[in-house]
CSV table of C-alpha atoms in Angstrom, one decimal:
chain,number,residue,atom,x,y,z
A,1,MET,CA,-61.2,-90.9,192.5
A,2,LEU,CA,-58.8,-91.8,189.0
A,3,LYS,CA,-57.8,-94.7,191.2
A,4,ASP,CA,-61.5,-95.9,191.5
A,5,VAL,CA,-62.2,-95.4,188.0
A,6,LEU,CA,-59.0,-97.4,186.9
A,7,ALA,CA,-60.2,-100.4,189.2
A,8,ASN,CA,-63.5,-100.3,187.6
A,9,GLN,CA,-62.6,-99.3,183.5
A,10,GLU,CA,-65.4,-101.4,182.2
A,11,SER,CA,-68.1,-99.3,184.1
A,12,TYR,CA,-67.2,-95.7,182.5
A,13,GLN,CA,-67.4,-94.4,178.9
A,14,PRO,CA,-64.2,-94.5,177.1
A,15,GLY,CA,-62.3,-91.5,176.0
A,16,LEU,CA,-65.2,-89.2,177.9
A,17,SER,CA,-64.5,-87.1,181.2
A,18,ILE,CA,-66.6,-84.3,182.7
A,19,ASP,CA,-64.5,-81.1,183.7
A,20,CYS,CA,-66.5,-78.5,185.8
A,21,VAL,CA,-65.4,-74.4,186.0
A,22,ILE,CA,-66.9,-73.7,189.8
A,23,PHE,CA,-67.1,-70.4,190.0
A,24,GLY,CA,-67.4,-68.8,193.6
A,25,PHE,CA,-69.1,-65.2,194.2
A,26,HIS,CA,-69.0,-63.4,197.6
A,27,ASN,CA,-68.4,-59.9,199.1
A,28,ASN,CA,-67.8,-58.6,195.0
A,29,GLN,CA,-64.7,-61.6,194.8
A,30,LEU,CA,-65.6,-63.9,191.7
A,31,LYS,CA,-63.1,-66.7,192.6
A,32,VAL,CA,-62.8,-70.4,191.1
A,33,LEU,CA,-62.7,-73.7,192.5
A,34,LEU,CA,-59.2,-75.5,192.2
A,35,ILE,CA,-58.1,-78.8,193.0
A,36,LYS,CA,-54.0,-79.8,193.2
A,37,THR,CA,-52.5,-83.1,194.6
A,38,ARG,CA,-49.3,-83.6,196.3
A,39,TYR,CA,-47.9,-85.2,193.4
A,40,SER,CA,-47.8,-82.2,191.1
A,41,ASP,CA,-46.8,-78.4,191.9
A,42,LEU,CA,-49.5,-78.0,188.7
A,43,TRP,CA,-53.3,-76.8,189.6
A,44,ALA,CA,-56.7,-78.3,188.0
A,45,LEU,CA,-59.9,-77.8,187.0
A,46,PRO,CA,-62.3,-80.4,189.6
A,47,GLY,CA,-63.4,-83.0,187.2
A,48,GLY,CA,-64.4,-86.6,186.5
A,49,PHE,CA,-65.5,-89.9,184.5
A,50,VAL,CA,-68.7,-90.8,183.3
A,51,SER,CA,-70.5,-94.4,184.2
A,52,ILE,CA,-71.3,-96.1,181.0
A,53,ASP,CA,-75.3,-95.7,182.2
A,54,GLU,CA,-74.9,-92.5,183.4
A,55,GLY,CA,-76.0,-89.2,181.9
A,56,ILE,CA,-73.4,-87.1,181.0
A,57,ASP,CA,-75.3,-83.9,183.0
A,58,GLU,CA,-75.7,-86.3,186.1
A,59,ALA,CA,-72.1,-86.9,186.3
A,60,ALA,CA,-71.6,-83.3,186.3
A,61,VAL,CA,-73.7,-82.9,189.0
A,62,THR,CA,-72.1,-85.4,191.1
A,63,VAL,CA,-68.8,-83.6,190.5
A,64,LEU,CA,-70.3,-80.5,191.7
A,65,TYR,CA,-71.4,-81.9,194.8
A,66,GLY,CA,-68.4,-83.9,195.5
A,67,ARG,CA,-66.0,-80.7,195.5
A,68,THR,CA,-68.7,-78.5,197.4
A,69,GLY,CA,-71.4,-80.4,199.1
A,70,LEU,CA,-74.1,-78.4,197.1
A,71,LYS,CA,-76.8,-79.5,195.3
A,72,GLY,CA,-79.8,-78.0,193.2
A,73,ILE,CA,-77.4,-75.2,192.0
A,74,PHE,CA,-77.7,-73.8,188.3
A,75,LEU,CA,-75.1,-76.0,186.3
A,76,ARG,CA,-74.7,-75.6,182.4
A,77,GLN,CA,-72.7,-77.3,180.0
A,78,PHE,CA,-71.0,-74.6,177.7
A,79,SER,CA,-68.5,-76.5,175.4
A,80,THR,CA,-66.6,-79.6,174.4
A,81,PHE,CA,-63.1,-79.8,174.0
A,82,GLY,CA,-62.2,-82.5,171.8
A,83,SER,CA,-59.0,-80.8,169.6
A,84,ALA,CA,-56.2,-82.9,168.1
A,85,ARG,CA,-53.9,-81.6,170.5
A,86,ARG,CA,-55.8,-83.6,173.3
A,87,CYS,CA,-55.3,-87.2,171.0
A,88,ASN,CA,-51.8,-86.8,172.6
A,89,VAL,CA,-51.1,-89.1,174.9
A,90,ASP,CA,-48.9,-87.4,176.9
A,91,PHE,CA,-51.5,-85.4,177.5
A,92,SER,CA,-53.3,-88.1,179.0
A,93,ASN,CA,-49.9,-88.8,181.2
A,94,SER,CA,-50.0,-85.5,182.8
A,95,VAL,CA,-53.0,-86.4,184.3
A,96,LEU,CA,-51.6,-89.6,185.8
A,97,ASP,CA,-49.0,-87.4,186.8
A,98,PHE,CA,-51.3,-85.2,188.6
A,99,TYR,CA,-52.4,-88.1,190.5
A,100,GLY,CA,-49.1,-89.8,190.8
A,101,ILE,CA,-50.4,-93.3,188.7
A,102,PRO,CA,-47.5,-95.2,187.4
A,103,ILE,CA,-48.2,-95.0,183.2
A,104,LYS,CA,-48.4,-98.6,183.4
A,105,GLU,CA,-51.3,-98.7,185.8
A,106,GLY,CA,-53.1,-96.1,183.7
A,107,LYS,CA,-53.8,-97.6,180.1
A,108,TRP,CA,-57.3,-96.9,180.1
A,109,PHE,CA,-56.3,-93.2,180.4
A,110,ALA,CA,-53.8,-93.6,178.4
A,111,SER,CA,-55.9,-92.6,175.1
A,112,ARG,CA,-57.4,-89.5,173.4
A,113,PHE,CA,-59.9,-88.3,176.0
A,114,VAL,CA,-62.6,-85.5,175.1
A,115,THR,CA,-64.2,-83.4,177.8
A,116,VAL,CA,-67.5,-81.9,178.5
A,117,GLY,CA,-67.1,-78.8,179.8
A,118,TYR,CA,-69.5,-77.4,182.7
A,119,TYR,CA,-70.1,-74.4,184.9
A,120,ALA,CA,-71.9,-72.9,188.2
A,121,LEU,CA,-71.9,-70.0,189.8
A,122,VAL,CA,-72.0,-70.4,193.9
A,123,ASP,CA,-71.8,-68.4,197.2
A,124,PHE,CA,-68.0,-69.9,197.9
A,125,LEU,CA,-68.7,-69.2,201.7
A,126,GLN,CA,-71.6,-71.9,201.6
A,127,ALA,CA,-69.9,-74.8,199.5
A,128,ILE,CA,-68.5,-77.4,202.1
A,129,PRO,CA,-67.0,-80.6,200.5
A,130,PRO,CA,-68.1,-83.6,202.2
A,131,GLU,CA,-65.8,-86.1,203.5
A,132,ASP,CA,-64.7,-88.3,200.6
A,133,GLY,CA,-64.3,-85.0,198.5
A,134,LYS,CA,-61.2,-84.0,200.8
A,135,ASN,CA,-58.3,-86.4,199.6
A,136,ASP,CA,-57.0,-83.3,197.2
A,137,ILE,CA,-56.1,-79.4,197.9
A,138,ILE,CA,-59.5,-77.6,197.4
A,139,GLU,CA,-58.7,-73.9,197.4
A,140,TRP,CA,-61.3,-70.9,195.9
A,141,ILE,CA,-58.6,-68.7,193.7
A,142,ASP,CA,-59.2,-65.4,192.4
A,143,HIS,CA,-60.3,-65.7,189.0
A,144,ASN,CA,-57.6,-62.8,188.2
A,145,ASP,CA,-54.5,-65.3,190.0
A,146,VAL,CA,-55.0,-68.2,188.8
A,147,PRO,CA,-51.9,-69.9,188.6
A,148,GLU,CA,-50.9,-72.4,185.9
A,149,LEU,CA,-52.9,-75.7,184.6
A,150,ILE,CA,-52.6,-79.0,183.8
A,151,LEU,CA,-53.4,-79.7,180.3
A,152,ASP,CA,-55.7,-77.6,178.3
A,153,HIS,CA,-58.3,-76.6,181.7
A,154,LYS,CA,-57.0,-72.8,181.6
A,155,GLU,CA,-58.3,-72.6,177.9
A,156,ILE,CA,-61.8,-74.5,179.3
A,157,LEU,CA,-61.5,-71.9,182.1
A,158,ASN,CA,-61.5,-68.8,180.0
A,159,THR,CA,-64.3,-70.1,177.9
A,160,ALA,CA,-66.4,-70.6,180.9
A,161,LEU,CA,-65.7,-67.3,181.7
A,162,GLN,CA,-66.5,-65.7,178.4
A,163,THR,CA,-69.8,-68.0,178.3
A,164,LEU,CA,-70.6,-66.6,181.5
A,165,ARG,CA,-70.0,-62.8,180.4
A,166,MET,CA,-71.9,-63.9,177.5
A,167,GLU,CA,-74.8,-65.4,179.2
A,168,LEU,CA,-75.6,-62.2,181.3
A,169,ASN,CA,-77.0,-61.0,178.3
A,170,LEU,CA,-79.4,-63.7,178.0
A,171,MET,CA,-80.6,-64.0,181.9
A,172,PRO,CA,-80.5,-62.9,185.1
A,173,VAL,CA,-77.9,-64.0,188.1
A,174,GLY,CA,-77.9,-63.3,191.8
A,175,TYR,CA,-80.0,-65.7,193.1
A,176,ASN,CA,-78.3,-67.6,195.9
A,177,LEU,CA,-75.0,-64.9,195.6
A,178,LEU,CA,-76.8,-62.0,197.5
A,179,PRO,CA,-78.1,-61.9,201.0
A,180,GLU,CA,-82.1,-62.3,200.6
A,181,LYS,CA,-82.6,-58.9,200.6
A,182,PHE,CA,-80.1,-56.6,198.9
A,183,THR,CA,-79.5,-52.9,197.2
A,184,ILE,CA,-79.4,-52.2,193.6
A,185,PRO,CA,-75.6,-50.9,194.2
A,186,GLU,CA,-74.3,-54.9,195.7
A,187,LEU,CA,-76.4,-56.3,192.8
A,188,GLN,CA,-74.6,-53.8,190.1
A,189,LYS,CA,-71.1,-54.7,192.0
A,190,LEU,CA,-71.9,-58.2,191.1
A,191,TYR,CA,-72.7,-57.6,187.5
A,192,GLU,CA,-69.3,-56.0,187.5
A,193,THR,CA,-67.1,-57.9,189.1
A,194,ILE,CA,-68.1,-61.0,186.5
A,195,LEU,CA,-67.6,-58.6,183.6
A,196,GLY,CA,-64.7,-57.4,185.2
A,197,ARG,CA,-65.2,-53.5,184.3
A,198,LYS,CA,-67.3,-50.8,185.6
A,199,LEU,CA,-71.1,-49.6,184.4
A,200,ASP,CA,-73.2,-47.5,184.5
A,201,ARG,CA,-75.3,-46.8,187.2
A,202,ARG,CA,-78.6,-45.1,185.8
A,203,ASN,CA,-78.3,-47.4,182.6
A,204,PHE,CA,-77.8,-50.5,185.3
A,205,LEU,CA,-81.2,-49.3,187.0
A,206,ARG,CA,-83.1,-49.3,184.0
A,207,LYS,CA,-81.9,-52.3,182.7
A,208,ILE,CA,-82.5,-54.5,185.8
A,209,THR,CA,-85.6,-52.8,186.6
A,210,ALA,CA,-87.0,-53.8,183.0
A,211,ILE,CA,-86.6,-57.8,183.1
A,212,GLY,CA,-89.2,-57.3,185.8
A,213,ILE,CA,-87.4,-59.9,188.5
A,214,LEU,CA,-87.3,-57.3,191.5
A,215,THR,CA,-89.7,-56.7,194.3
A,216,LYS,CA,-88.7,-53.3,196.2
A,217,LEU,CA,-88.9,-53.6,199.7
A,218,ASN,CA,-90.4,-50.9,202.0
A,219,GLU,CA,-87.1,-50.9,203.5
A,220,LYS,CA,-83.9,-49.5,203.8
A,221,LYS,CA,-80.4,-50.3,203.9
A,222,SER,CA,-79.0,-49.9,207.8
A,223,ASN,CA,-75.8,-48.8,209.1
A,224,VAL,CA,-75.9,-46.3,206.5
A,225,ALA,CA,-75.2,-42.7,207.4
A,226,HIS,CA,-77.1,-40.9,204.8
A,227,LYS,CA,-79.5,-41.5,201.8
A,228,ALA,CA,-79.5,-45.2,202.6
A,229,PRO,CA,-80.4,-47.4,199.9
A,230,ASN,CA,-83.8,-49.2,199.6
A,231,LEU,CA,-83.6,-52.7,199.7
A,232,TYR,CA,-85.2,-55.1,196.7
A,233,SER,CA,-85.5,-58.8,196.5
A,234,PHE,CA,-85.9,-61.1,193.8
A,235,ASP,CA,-89.4,-62.4,192.9
A,236,LYS,CA,-88.3,-66.1,192.3
A,237,GLU,CA,-91.2,-67.1,190.5
A,238,LYS,CA,-90.2,-64.2,187.8
A,239,TYR,CA,-87.3,-65.1,188.2
A,240,GLU,CA,-86.9,-68.5,187.8
A,241,GLU,CA,-89.4,-67.7,184.5
A,242,VAL,CA,-86.4,-65.9,182.6
A,243,VAL,CA,-84.0,-68.0,183.7
A,244,LYS,CA,-86.3,-71.0,181.5
A,245,ASN,CA,-87.5,-68.3,178.9
A,246,GLY,CA,-84.4,-66.0,178.7
A,247,LEU,CA,-84.0,-62.2,178.8
A,248,THR,CA,-86.7,-61.1,175.9
A,249,GLN,CA,-85.2,-57.7,174.8
A,250,GLY,CA,-83.8,-59.0,171.5
A,251,TRP,CA,-85.2,-58.3,168.1
B,1,MET,CA,-70.4,-94.5,155.8
B,2,LEU,CA,-71.1,-96.4,158.7
B,3,LYS,CA,-70.0,-99.4,157.1
B,4,ASP,CA,-66.6,-97.6,156.4
B,5,VAL,CA,-66.4,-96.9,159.5
B,6,LEU,CA,-67.1,-100.2,161.1
B,7,ALA,CA,-64.4,-101.7,159.2
B,8,ASN,CA,-61.7,-99.5,160.5
B,9,GLN,CA,-63.3,-99.1,163.9
B,10,GLU,CA,-59.5,-99.1,165.9
B,11,SER,CA,-59.3,-95.8,163.7
B,12,TYR,CA,-62.0,-94.0,165.3
B,13,GLN,CA,-62.7,-92.2,169.1
B,14,PRO,CA,-65.0,-95.0,170.9
B,15,GLY,CA,-68.5,-93.7,171.7
B,16,LEU,CA,-68.5,-90.6,170.2
B,17,SER,CA,-69.9,-89.3,167.0
B,18,ILE,CA,-71.2,-85.8,165.4
B,19,ASP,CA,-74.6,-84.4,164.4
B,20,CYS,CA,-74.6,-81.2,162.4
B,21,VAL,CA,-78.1,-79.6,162.0
B,22,ILE,CA,-77.6,-77.9,158.6
B,23,PHE,CA,-80.2,-74.5,158.1
B,24,GLY,CA,-80.6,-73.4,155.0
B,25,PHE,CA,-81.9,-70.1,153.8
B,26,HIS,CA,-83.2,-68.6,150.5
B,27,ASN,CA,-86.3,-66.5,149.5
B,28,ASN,CA,-87.0,-66.3,152.9
B,29,GLN,CA,-87.6,-69.7,153.3
B,30,LEU,CA,-85.3,-71.9,156.3
B,31,LYS,CA,-85.1,-75.4,155.7
B,32,VAL,CA,-82.7,-78.3,157.6
B,33,LEU,CA,-81.0,-80.7,155.6
B,34,LEU,CA,-82.2,-84.1,156.7
B,35,ILE,CA,-80.7,-88.2,154.9
B,36,LYS,CA,-82.8,-91.0,154.5
B,37,THR,CA,-81.6,-94.5,153.5
B,38,ARG,CA,-83.5,-97.2,151.8
B,39,TYR,CA,-83.5,-98.8,154.7
B,40,SER,CA,-85.3,-97.1,156.8
B,41,ASP,CA,-88.9,-94.1,156.8
B,42,LEU,CA,-87.3,-92.4,159.1
B,43,TRP,CA,-85.1,-89.3,158.3
B,44,ALA,CA,-81.7,-88.1,160.0
B,45,LEU,CA,-79.4,-85.6,160.7
B,46,PRO,CA,-76.4,-85.9,159.0
B,47,GLY,CA,-73.6,-87.0,161.1
B,48,GLY,CA,-70.1,-88.8,161.4
B,49,PHE,CA,-67.3,-90.1,163.4
B,50,VAL,CA,-64.5,-88.8,165.1
B,51,SER,CA,-60.7,-90.4,163.7
B,52,ILE,CA,-58.5,-91.3,167.1
B,53,ASP,CA,-56.1,-88.5,165.7
B,54,GLU,CA,-58.7,-85.6,164.6
B,55,GLY,CA,-60.1,-83.0,166.1
B,56,ILE,CA,-64.3,-82.5,166.7
B,57,ASP,CA,-64.5,-79.6,164.8
B,58,GLU,CA,-62.2,-80.7,162.1
B,59,ALA,CA,-64.8,-84.3,162.0
B,60,ALA,CA,-67.8,-81.7,162.0
B,61,VAL,CA,-66.1,-79.4,158.9
B,62,THR,CA,-66.2,-82.9,157.0
B,63,VAL,CA,-69.8,-83.8,157.7
B,64,LEU,CA,-70.4,-80.7,156.5
B,65,TYR,CA,-68.6,-80.9,153.4
B,66,GLY,CA,-70.0,-84.0,152.8
B,67,ARG,CA,-73.1,-83.3,152.5
B,68,THR,CA,-73.2,-79.7,150.6
B,69,GLY,CA,-70.2,-79.5,149.2
B,70,LEU,CA,-69.4,-76.2,151.0
B,71,LYS,CA,-66.0,-75.3,153.2
B,72,GLY,CA,-65.2,-72.1,155.4
B,73,ILE,CA,-68.7,-71.5,156.8
B,74,PHE,CA,-69.5,-70.7,160.1
B,75,LEU,CA,-70.2,-74.0,162.0
B,76,ARG,CA,-70.9,-73.5,165.7
B,77,GLN,CA,-70.7,-76.7,168.3
B,78,PHE,CA,-73.9,-75.6,170.4
B,79,SER,CA,-74.5,-78.8,172.6
B,80,THR,CA,-73.4,-82.3,173.3
B,81,PHE,CA,-75.8,-84.9,173.7
B,82,GLY,CA,-75.2,-88.1,176.4
B,83,SER,CA,-78.5,-88.6,178.4
B,84,ALA,CA,-78.6,-91.6,180.1
B,85,ARG,CA,-81.4,-93.0,177.5
B,86,ARG,CA,-78.5,-93.2,175.2
B,87,CYS,CA,-77.0,-96.0,176.6
B,88,ASN,CA,-79.6,-98.2,175.7
B,89,VAL,CA,-78.3,-100.4,173.0
B,90,ASP,CA,-81.6,-100.3,171.3
B,91,PHE,CA,-80.7,-96.8,170.6
B,92,SER,CA,-77.2,-97.3,169.0
B,93,ASN,CA,-79.0,-100.2,167.0
B,94,SER,CA,-81.9,-98.4,165.7
B,95,VAL,CA,-78.9,-96.6,163.6
B,96,LEU,CA,-78.1,-100.0,162.0
B,97,ASP,CA,-81.1,-100.1,161.0
B,98,PHE,CA,-81.5,-96.9,159.3
B,99,TYR,CA,-78.3,-98.3,157.4
B,100,GLY,CA,-79.3,-101.9,157.5
B,101,ILE,CA,-76.1,-103.1,159.0
B,102,PRO,CA,-76.9,-106.6,160.5
B,103,ILE,CA,-76.2,-105.9,164.3
B,104,LYS,CA,-73.7,-108.9,164.8
B,105,GLU,CA,-71.6,-106.7,162.1
B,106,GLY,CA,-72.3,-103.5,164.0
B,107,LYS,CA,-70.8,-104.6,167.5
B,108,TRP,CA,-68.8,-101.4,167.8
B,109,PHE,CA,-71.6,-99.4,167.6
B,110,ALA,CA,-74.0,-101.4,169.9
B,111,SER,CA,-72.6,-99.4,172.1
B,112,ARG,CA,-73.2,-96.6,174.2
B,113,PHE,CA,-72.5,-92.9,172.2
B,114,VAL,CA,-72.6,-89.8,173.2
B,115,THR,CA,-72.9,-87.1,170.5
B,116,VAL,CA,-71.8,-83.3,169.6
B,117,GLY,CA,-74.0,-81.0,168.2
B,118,TYR,CA,-73.2,-78.5,165.6
B,119,TYR,CA,-75.0,-76.0,163.4
B,120,ALA,CA,-74.4,-73.8,160.4
B,121,LEU,CA,-76.7,-71.6,158.2
B,122,VAL,CA,-76.4,-72.2,154.6
B,123,ASP,CA,-77.8,-70.5,151.4
B,124,PHE,CA,-79.2,-73.8,150.3
B,125,LEU,CA,-79.0,-73.4,146.9
B,126,GLN,CA,-75.6,-73.2,146.6
B,127,ALA,CA,-75.3,-76.6,148.8
B,128,ILE,CA,-74.1,-79.4,146.1
B,129,PRO,CA,-73.0,-82.4,147.4
B,130,PRO,CA,-70.0,-84.3,146.4
B,131,GLU,CA,-70.0,-87.2,144.3
B,132,ASP,CA,-69.4,-89.5,147.5
B,133,GLY,CA,-72.0,-87.6,149.7
B,134,LYS,CA,-74.4,-88.9,147.3
B,135,ASN,CA,-75.2,-92.8,148.6
B,136,ASP,CA,-78.0,-91.3,151.1
B,137,ILE,CA,-81.0,-89.5,150.1
B,138,ILE,CA,-80.5,-85.9,150.5
B,139,GLU,CA,-82.8,-83.1,150.9
B,140,TRP,CA,-83.7,-79.8,152.5
B,141,ILE,CA,-86.7,-79.8,154.2
B,142,ASP,CA,-88.8,-76.7,155.7
B,143,HIS,CA,-88.5,-76.6,159.4
B,144,ASN,CA,-92.0,-76.1,160.1
B,145,ASP,CA,-92.8,-79.7,158.2
B,146,VAL,CA,-89.9,-82.0,159.3
B,147,PRO,CA,-91.0,-85.8,160.1
B,148,GLU,CA,-90.0,-88.4,162.4
B,149,LEU,CA,-86.3,-88.3,162.6
B,150,ILE,CA,-84.1,-91.5,164.4
B,151,LEU,CA,-82.8,-91.4,167.6
B,152,ASP,CA,-83.0,-88.2,169.6
B,153,HIS,CA,-82.6,-86.0,166.0
B,154,LYS,CA,-85.5,-84.3,166.5
B,155,GLU,CA,-84.2,-83.1,170.5
B,156,ILE,CA,-81.1,-82.1,168.7
B,157,LEU,CA,-82.7,-80.1,165.9
B,158,ASN,CA,-85.1,-78.3,168.7
B,159,THR,CA,-81.5,-77.4,170.8
B,160,ALA,CA,-79.8,-76.0,167.8
B,161,LEU,CA,-83.3,-74.1,166.5
B,162,GLN,CA,-83.3,-72.5,169.8
B,163,THR,CA,-79.3,-72.0,170.0
B,164,LEU,CA,-79.8,-70.4,166.4
B,165,ARG,CA,-82.7,-67.9,167.7
B,166,MET,CA,-81.0,-66.8,171.0
B,167,GLU,CA,-77.8,-66.0,169.3
B,168,LEU,CA,-79.4,-63.4,167.0
B,169,ASN,CA,-79.1,-61.4,169.9
B,170,LEU,CA,-75.7,-62.1,170.7
B,171,MET,CA,-74.3,-61.6,166.6
B,172,PRO,CA,-75.7,-60.9,163.2
B,173,VAL,CA,-76.6,-63.2,160.6
B,174,GLY,CA,-76.8,-63.0,157.2
B,175,TYR,CA,-73.7,-62.8,155.5
B,176,ASN,CA,-73.9,-65.8,152.8
B,177,LEU,CA,-77.2,-65.6,152.9
B,178,LEU,CA,-78.7,-61.9,150.8
B,179,PRO,CA,-77.9,-61.3,147.4
B,180,GLU,CA,-74.6,-58.8,147.6
B,181,LYS,CA,-76.8,-56.4,147.9
B,182,PHE,CA,-79.9,-56.1,149.5
B,183,THR,CA,-83.0,-54.1,151.4
B,184,ILE,CA,-83.7,-53.8,154.9
B,185,PRO,CA,-87.0,-55.3,154.7
B,186,GLU,CA,-85.1,-58.0,153.1
B,187,LEU,CA,-82.8,-58.2,156.1
B,188,GLN,CA,-85.3,-57.9,158.5
B,189,LYS,CA,-87.5,-60.9,156.2
B,190,LEU,CA,-84.6,-62.9,157.3
B,191,TYR,CA,-84.4,-62.2,160.9
B,192,GLU,CA,-88.4,-62.9,161.0
B,193,THR,CA,-88.1,-66.1,159.2
B,194,ILE,CA,-85.6,-67.9,161.2
B,195,LEU,CA,-87.3,-66.5,165.0
B,196,GLY,CA,-90.9,-67.6,163.2
B,197,ARG,CA,-92.2,-64.3,163.9
B,198,LYS,CA,-93.1,-60.4,162.6
B,199,LEU,CA,-90.8,-57.9,163.6
B,200,ASP,CA,-91.7,-53.9,164.4
B,201,ARG,CA,-90.3,-52.5,161.2
B,202,ARG,CA,-88.8,-49.3,162.8
B,203,ASN,CA,-87.1,-51.2,166.0
B,204,PHE,CA,-85.5,-53.7,163.7
B,205,LEU,CA,-84.0,-50.7,161.7
B,206,ARG,CA,-83.4,-48.7,164.7
B,207,LYS,CA,-81.3,-51.8,165.9
B,208,ILE,CA,-79.9,-53.5,163.0
B,209,THR,CA,-78.3,-50.0,162.3
B,210,ALA,CA,-77.0,-49.6,165.7
B,211,ILE,CA,-74.8,-52.4,165.0
B,212,GLY,CA,-72.8,-50.7,162.2
B,213,ILE,CA,-71.9,-53.7,159.8
B,214,LEU,CA,-74.3,-52.4,157.2
B,215,THR,CA,-73.0,-49.7,154.3
B,216,LYS,CA,-75.8,-47.8,152.8
B,217,LEU,CA,-75.4,-47.7,148.8
B,218,ASN,CA,-76.1,-44.8,146.5
B,219,GLU,CA,-78.4,-46.9,144.9
B,220,LYS,CA,-82.0,-47.9,145.1
B,221,LYS,CA,-83.9,-51.2,144.0
B,222,SER,CA,-85.1,-51.4,140.7
B,223,ASN,CA,-88.4,-52.8,139.4
B,224,VAL,CA,-90.3,-51.5,142.7
B,225,ALA,CA,-92.9,-49.1,141.2
B,226,HIS,CA,-92.8,-46.3,143.9
B,227,LYS,CA,-91.1,-45.9,146.9
B,228,ALA,CA,-87.8,-48.2,146.2
B,229,PRO,CA,-86.1,-48.9,149.0
B,230,ASN,CA,-82.4,-48.4,149.5
B,231,LEU,CA,-80.0,-50.8,149.2
B,232,TYR,CA,-77.2,-52.0,151.6
B,233,SER,CA,-74.4,-54.1,151.8
B,234,PHE,CA,-72.7,-56.2,154.7
B,235,ASP,CA,-69.5,-54.2,155.7
B,236,LYS,CA,-67.5,-57.4,155.9
B,237,GLU,CA,-64.6,-56.3,158.2
B,238,LYS,CA,-66.6,-54.7,160.8
B,239,TYR,CA,-69.5,-57.9,160.1
B,240,GLU,CA,-66.7,-60.5,161.3
B,241,GLU,CA,-65.3,-58.4,164.2
B,242,VAL,CA,-68.9,-58.4,165.4
B,243,VAL,CA,-68.9,-61.8,164.8
B,244,LYS,CA,-65.6,-62.3,166.8
B,245,ASN,CA,-67.0,-59.9,169.7
B,246,GLY,CA,-70.3,-60.4,169.6
B,247,LEU,CA,-72.7,-57.9,169.8
B,248,THR,CA,-72.3,-55.1,172.6
B,249,GLN,CA,-75.5,-54.5,173.6
B,250,GLY,CA,-75.4,-55.9,177.3
B,251,TRP,CA,-75.0,-54.0,180.5
């Protein structure tokens, strides 16, 4: 990836990169997509650069697609990282090390880079990288077991997780992450996994119902011995309305 | 400002700018700080560029200080603007027009710029620009009467206002904007002015009290004929704790 960019450096916005924190949820596990090359023992967030005539949001969509094969996924810019620490030439050189590129071939990259962070939340079982995204090692790693990352990628990841947790107060999550029909306990588990703590069952039921995005189905969960819980589905229209306008709990 | 940058262009991060949306509150008025030059009929957000060895947050602090003389103010990065539209050379040239700089002298600027947006909320009566910030016309304009702005500055301003309104759900505001002793109706007015709508008195009282940042004083507002309302002050320690950790209403 970086090799192609270095060969066409005039076509890229100088000093600007994109980093994507792709969270994957499935079966009450929250993982993060990380990449590795054969040149380095460290892991990294998947990232990319911005063509000179391309919008930054579009560049982020390309990164997400290139690593997961997924399109049309909720992808949100959350912060731009441009501290003085990032001005250090060694900082950029460690990316060249990561990709096994000699420093003299990577001069374009040996300057100060500011990076725009995006995050997405996908069902990790649905993520299948397209052929040309397979040059690097791609792995889903539990968010509690993330190893050492290059540059300030750990900080970027932590900020994304904080943002995701905070945004649970502003909009619903769950669409695309749960089966089409799910129970309230399953939805609560999703929230608990993201937040990293237990929630009160009654409070959760009251609050999630108040949002008005759930349709109670005339069906119970099967394979459950007794007291089978009711099944629900998302009212997609209302769900998207709330994502657009935000939860209007507020003042 | 731009002239100095063009004379030392190697010392600046290429293709990157900072724009600050500085909201000013006083006496139930919410205004926005805008600047104008004698070369253009349009107004603009105050902005700047980033030295090659300077962090983006520090660059934003410099812009805020340069236009208001204020330091140590809550200043928050809210979004980075880098759409394909911003790649248009005419886009950058309109900034040169704004500063009355011939296009051939502004070549450094005639490329694609991505801008990082910051917002602040200050008491506009306390803002006094330092001497060298006075080359341009600086004015506080009511947020409902903002005229046409250059580039995508109107979009940046609107996004900042949306963010400020949304963040009222995540953290308290009011410190530095109200007198040291204030009444609950005065604090409610601040929230109503920012949100642009009326709030229910009882609901507001209940919610704002629940946050635990207010100290009820043993004093009543004077100059009020009857039913004088109680005075309050912010518990600064708790206030800062909540700003740091966020309102924990949530799940």
